Amino acid sequence: MGGSLLKPVILIGIVYVILKFIVPNIPGSAPLPSSLIFLYLMLTTTGIVIFATLSGESKDAFWGPIQRFLTGENIGGLQAVRYAVLIMFPLLVGWQTYGSTATSDAPPGENRTIHPAPPGEYTGLSNPVAKTPENIMQGKGFYAAFCSPCHGGNFDGKGPAARGFNPPPANFADPTTIAMLQESYLFWRIKKGGVGLPIEGMPWKSAMPRWEVELPDEWIWKIILGEYDGAHQSPRTWE
């Protein structure tokens, strides 16, 4: 069983290593968010399946081990693994379905809010990183590596990849964007991305990736310092 599926597994592993560790080190490139890496891995898997079903022989060689594993025919000591998969898979699907459909006692959100309120754990956070020239410079360096391909080297939302997105990346130099927001709001948006917007912000849902996996909190706070300094803006405060 393992022999016929070993090459596809190795290929998927190679693609992951290239996307995760090699692409970010190419000059002019930037680290890829986990959501984009997952998309490329799904495309690679789809290509493998298509290639494996081009002929009858390749189809049998590819699907045969999978079919035998699912039916339990001639798999020897893998029976325990088979039972575990058959039990855990529907449980995981059921848990995911329940989590996405379960009722909540949270109040409904207002419709169409371009800057919806962040979740409670982000409300009122203050930047723990000191506003020093060193931290600002380091934040600008992180911004150049992770954010400038979309938001632009001049913080104007006109990075080389900006044309591919609708809505376009935010123009931080515009006084109606980050100058109207608190630092805690930017921290939330950088961590959770466009997919983290609540329902009332859906009309403005963007392709902004979630960076909570790739970027430590300290780096995010430093990026925020760099963004405000580079855009010549100051965060909104309630004082």
Short mmCIF file of C-alpha atoms in Angstrom, two decimals:
data_model
loop_
_atom_site.label_atom_id
_atom_site.label_comp_id
_atom_site.label_asym_id
_atom_site.label_seq_id
_atom_site.Cartn_x
_atom_site.Cartn_y
_atom_site.Cartn_z
CA MET A 1 0.00 0.00 0.00
CA GLY A 2 2.71 2.47 0.96
CA GLY A 3 4.75 2.10 -2.23
CA SER A 4 2.16 3.40 -4.69
CA LEU A 5 1.27 6.37 -2.51
CA LEU A 6 4.78 7.23 -1.39
CA LYS A 7 5.66 9.40 -4.42
CA PRO A 8 2.57 11.66 -4.13
CA VAL A 9 3.21 12.10 -0.40
CA ILE A 10 6.85 12.99 -1.04
CA LEU A 11 5.83 15.44 -3.80
CA ILE A 12 3.35 17.20 -1.52
CA GLY A 13 6.03 17.39 1.17
CA ILE A 14 8.52 18.93 -1.29
CA VAL A 15 5.95 21.52 -2.41
CA TYR A 16 5.32 22.44 1.22
CA VAL A 17 9.03 22.85 1.96
CA ILE A 18 9.48 25.05 -1.13
CA LEU A 19 6.53 27.30 -0.26
CA LYS A 20 7.30 27.52 3.45
CA PHE A 21 11.08 27.81 3.53
CA ILE A 22 12.47 28.54 0.04
CA VAL A 23 10.05 31.04 -1.51
CA PRO A 24 10.37 33.55 1.40
CA ASN A 25 14.15 33.66 0.85
CA ILE A 26 13.92 34.52 -2.86
CA PRO A 27 14.95 38.17 -3.41
CA GLY A 28 11.90 40.37 -3.75
CA SER A 29 9.60 37.72 -2.28
CA ALA A 30 7.82 37.52 1.06
CA PRO A 31 6.65 34.75 3.41
CA LEU A 32 3.40 33.15 2.29
CA PRO A 33 0.47 33.04 4.72
CA SER A 34 -0.70 29.60 5.83
CA SER A 35 -4.01 29.97 3.97
CA LEU A 36 -2.19 30.46 0.65
CA ILE A 37 0.16 27.55 1.31
CA PHE A 38 -2.88 25.36 2.03
CA LEU A 39 -4.45 26.48 -1.27
CA TYR A 40 -1.32 25.53 -3.24
CA LEU A 41 -1.15 22.16 -1.51
CA MET A 42 -4.78 21.49 -2.47
CA LEU A 43 -4.00 22.42 -6.09
CA THR A 44 -1.00 20.08 -6.01
CA THR A 45 -3.15 17.27 -4.63
CA THR A 46 -5.75 17.88 -7.33
CA GLY A 47 -3.07 17.72 -10.02
CA ILE A 48 -1.77 14.44 -8.60
CA VAL A 49 -5.25 12.91 -8.66
CA ILE A 50 -5.84 14.06 -12.25
CA PHE A 51 -2.47 12.69 -13.38
CA ALA A 52 -3.07 9.39 -11.57
CA THR A 53 -6.36 8.84 -13.37
CA LEU A 54 -5.17 9.48 -16.94
CA SER A 55 -5.12 5.76 -17.71
CA GLY A 56 -6.73 2.64 -16.34
CA GLU A 57 -3.46 1.21 -15.06
CA SER A 58 -2.40 4.36 -13.23
CA LYS A 59 -5.89 4.75 -11.79
CA ASP A 60 -5.86 1.21 -10.38
CA ALA A 61 -2.34 1.70 -8.98
CA PHE A 62 -3.37 4.94 -7.28
CA TRP A 63 -6.86 4.13 -6.00
CA GLY A 64 -6.27 0.44 -5.31
CA PRO A 65 -4.41 0.87 -2.01
CA ILE A 66 -6.90 3.51 -0.88
CA GLN A 67 -9.84 1.25 -1.71
CA ARG A 68 -8.27 -1.71 0.08
CA PHE A 69 -7.63 0.46 3.14
CA LEU A 70 -11.25 1.63 3.24
CA THR A 71 -12.69 -1.86 2.70
CA GLY A 72 -10.16 -3.59 4.98
CA GLU A 73 -9.02 -6.11 2.35
CA ASN A 74 -5.48 -7.45 2.76
CA ILE A 75 -4.16 -4.61 4.90
CA GLY A 76 -2.83 -6.75 7.74
CA GLY A 77 -1.73 -4.74 10.75
CA LEU A 78 -3.31 -1.54 9.46
CA GLN A 79 -6.75 -2.62 10.62
CA ALA A 80 -6.41 -0.63 13.84
CA VAL A 81 -5.42 2.47 11.86
CA ARG A 82 -8.38 1.93 9.54
CA TYR A 83 -10.84 1.74 12.43
CA ALA A 84 -9.34 4.88 13.97
CA VAL A 85 -9.72 6.81 10.69
CA LEU A 86 -13.28 5.59 10.13
CA ILE A 87 -14.24 6.63 13.67
CA MET A 88 -12.36 9.92 13.92
CA PHE A 89 -13.28 11.35 10.49
CA PRO A 90 -17.07 11.53 11.04
CA LEU A 91 -16.48 12.79 14.58
CA LEU A 92 -14.30 15.65 13.28
CA VAL A 93 -16.83 16.49 10.57
CA GLY A 94 -19.63 16.48 13.12
CA TRP A 95 -17.68 18.69 15.51
CA GLN A 96 -16.87 21.18 12.74
CA THR A 97 -20.50 21.23 11.63
CA TYR A 98 -21.72 21.75 15.17
CA GLY A 99 -19.24 24.55 15.75
CA SER A 100 -20.36 26.40 12.63
CA THR A 101 -24.12 26.00 13.18
CA ALA A 102 -24.56 26.07 16.97
CA THR A 103 -26.67 28.92 18.28
CA SER A 104 -24.99 31.63 20.28
CA ASP A 105 -26.25 33.97 22.98
CA ALA A 106 -24.09 36.78 21.59
CA PRO A 107 -26.13 39.76 20.35
CA PRO A 108 -26.44 40.12 16.57
CA GLY A 109 -24.03 42.50 14.89
CA GLU A 110 -25.01 45.69 13.15
CA ASN A 111 -25.21 45.52 9.37
CA ARG A 112 -22.50 47.05 7.20
CA THR A 113 -19.86 48.42 9.52
CA ILE A 114 -16.62 49.16 7.69
CA HIS A 115 -14.64 49.04 10.95
CA PRO A 116 -16.48 46.52 13.15
CA ALA A 117 -15.56 46.31 16.80
CA PRO A 118 -12.87 43.74 17.54
CA PRO A 119 -13.61 40.79 19.85
CA GLY A 120 -13.45 41.46 23.55
CA GLU A 121 -9.95 40.07 24.04
CA TYR A 122 -8.56 42.74 21.68
CA THR A 123 -10.55 45.72 22.96
CA GLY A 124 -8.45 48.37 24.68
CA LEU A 125 -5.08 46.70 24.12
CA SER A 126 -2.13 49.06 24.17
CA ASN A 127 1.11 48.61 22.33
CA PRO A 128 3.56 47.00 24.76
CA VAL A 129 6.54 47.81 22.52
CA ALA A 130 8.29 51.06 23.31
CA LYS A 131 8.17 53.70 20.58
CA THR A 132 11.91 53.94 20.05
CA PRO A 133 13.79 54.60 16.80
CA GLU A 134 15.16 51.05 16.92
CA ASN A 135 11.75 49.42 17.29
CA ILE A 136 10.23 51.65 14.60
CA MET A 137 13.04 50.78 12.20
CA GLN A 138 12.66 47.08 12.93
CA GLY A 139 8.90 47.37 12.45
CA LYS A 140 9.43 48.97 9.06
CA GLY A 141 11.71 46.08 8.16
CA PHE A 142 9.01 43.57 9.08
CA TYR A 143 6.50 45.67 7.15
CA ALA A 144 8.74 45.61 4.06
CA ALA A 145 9.03 41.84 4.25
CA PHE A 146 5.43 40.90 5.02
CA CYS A 147 3.15 43.83 4.12
CA SER A 148 4.69 46.00 1.39
CA PRO A 149 3.90 43.59 -1.51
CA CYS A 150 0.25 44.63 -1.07
CA HIS A 151 0.26 47.85 0.95
CA GLY A 152 3.24 49.39 -0.86
CA GLY A 153 6.67 50.56 0.16
CA ASN A 154 5.26 54.08 0.57
CA PHE A 155 2.38 52.86 2.78
CA ASP A 156 -0.06 54.02 0.09
CA GLY A 157 -1.76 50.70 -0.73
CA LYS A 158 -0.06 50.49 -4.12
CA GLY A 159 2.25 47.51 -3.73
CA PRO A 160 3.17 45.33 -6.73
CA ALA A 161 0.39 42.86 -5.88
CA ALA A 162 -2.28 45.47 -5.12
CA ARG A 163 -3.89 45.38 -8.56
CA GLY A 164 -4.98 41.80 -8.04
CA PHE A 165 -7.28 42.57 -5.11
CA ASN A 166 -10.80 43.96 -4.81
CA PRO A 167 -11.24 45.73 -2.45
CA PRO A 168 -7.71 47.10 -2.78
CA PRO A 169 -5.24 47.07 0.12
CA ALA A 170 -5.66 49.92 2.60
CA ASN A 171 -3.84 53.18 1.97
CA PHE A 172 -2.26 53.91 5.34
CA ALA A 173 -1.22 57.41 4.28
CA ASP A 174 -4.90 58.33 3.88
CA PRO A 175 -6.05 60.10 7.08
CA THR A 176 -9.34 58.16 6.95
CA THR A 177 -7.70 54.75 7.50
CA ILE A 178 -5.31 53.91 10.35
CA ALA A 179 -5.40 57.47 11.70
CA MET A 180 -9.05 56.77 12.62
CA LEU A 181 -8.22 53.52 14.41
CA GLN A 182 -6.64 52.42 17.66
CA GLU A 183 -3.55 50.25 17.66
CA SER A 184 -5.54 47.40 19.20
CA TYR A 185 -7.76 47.33 16.09
CA LEU A 186 -4.75 46.99 13.77
CA PHE A 187 -3.33 44.26 15.99
CA TRP A 188 -6.58 42.29 15.62
CA ARG A 189 -6.81 42.80 11.85
CA ILE A 190 -3.20 41.76 11.24
CA LYS A 191 -3.59 38.63 13.36
CA LYS A 192 -6.96 37.50 11.94
CA GLY A 193 -6.97 39.01 8.43
CA GLY A 194 -9.99 39.39 6.19
CA VAL A 195 -11.37 35.99 7.16
CA GLY A 196 -11.56 37.18 10.76
CA LEU A 197 -14.10 39.91 10.10
CA PRO A 198 -17.48 39.49 11.82
CA ILE A 199 -20.64 39.37 9.72
CA GLU A 200 -21.29 43.12 9.89
CA GLY A 201 -18.00 43.75 8.11
CA MET A 202 -18.59 41.28 5.28
CA PRO A 203 -19.21 43.95 2.59
CA TRP A 204 -15.58 44.97 3.12
CA LYS A 205 -14.16 41.48 3.51
CA SER A 206 -10.74 41.47 1.88
CA ALA A 207 -7.99 39.05 0.92
CA MET A 208 -5.91 40.24 3.87
CA PRO A 209 -4.27 37.03 5.18
CA ARG A 210 -4.20 36.09 8.83
CA TRP A 211 -0.64 36.39 10.13
CA GLU A 212 -1.15 34.91 13.60
CA VAL A 213 0.83 31.79 12.70
CA GLU A 214 3.80 33.43 10.98
CA LEU A 215 4.22 36.58 13.07
CA PRO A 216 4.81 36.67 16.84
CA ASP A 217 2.81 39.31 18.72
CA GLU A 218 5.91 41.41 19.30
CA TRP A 219 6.57 41.59 15.57
CA ILE A 220 2.97 42.66 14.90
CA TRP A 221 3.21 45.48 17.45
CA LYS A 222 6.47 46.63 15.88
CA ILE A 223 4.89 46.54 12.41
CA ILE A 224 2.13 48.79 13.75
CA LEU A 225 4.75 51.25 15.01
CA GLY A 226 6.40 51.19 11.58
CA GLU A 227 3.11 51.67 9.75
CA TYR A 228 2.10 54.74 11.70
CA ASP A 229 5.56 56.28 11.44
CA GLY A 230 5.93 55.52 7.72
CA ALA A 231 2.45 56.82 6.91
CA HIS A 232 3.03 59.94 9.06
CA GLN A 233 -0.07 59.21 11.10
CA SER A 234 -0.85 58.76 14.78
CA PRO A 235 -3.20 56.15 16.25
CA ARG A 236 -6.54 57.24 17.59
CA THR A 237 -6.80 57.44 21.36
CA TRP A 238 -9.64 58.10 23.77
CA GLU A 239 -7.61 60.44 25.94
#
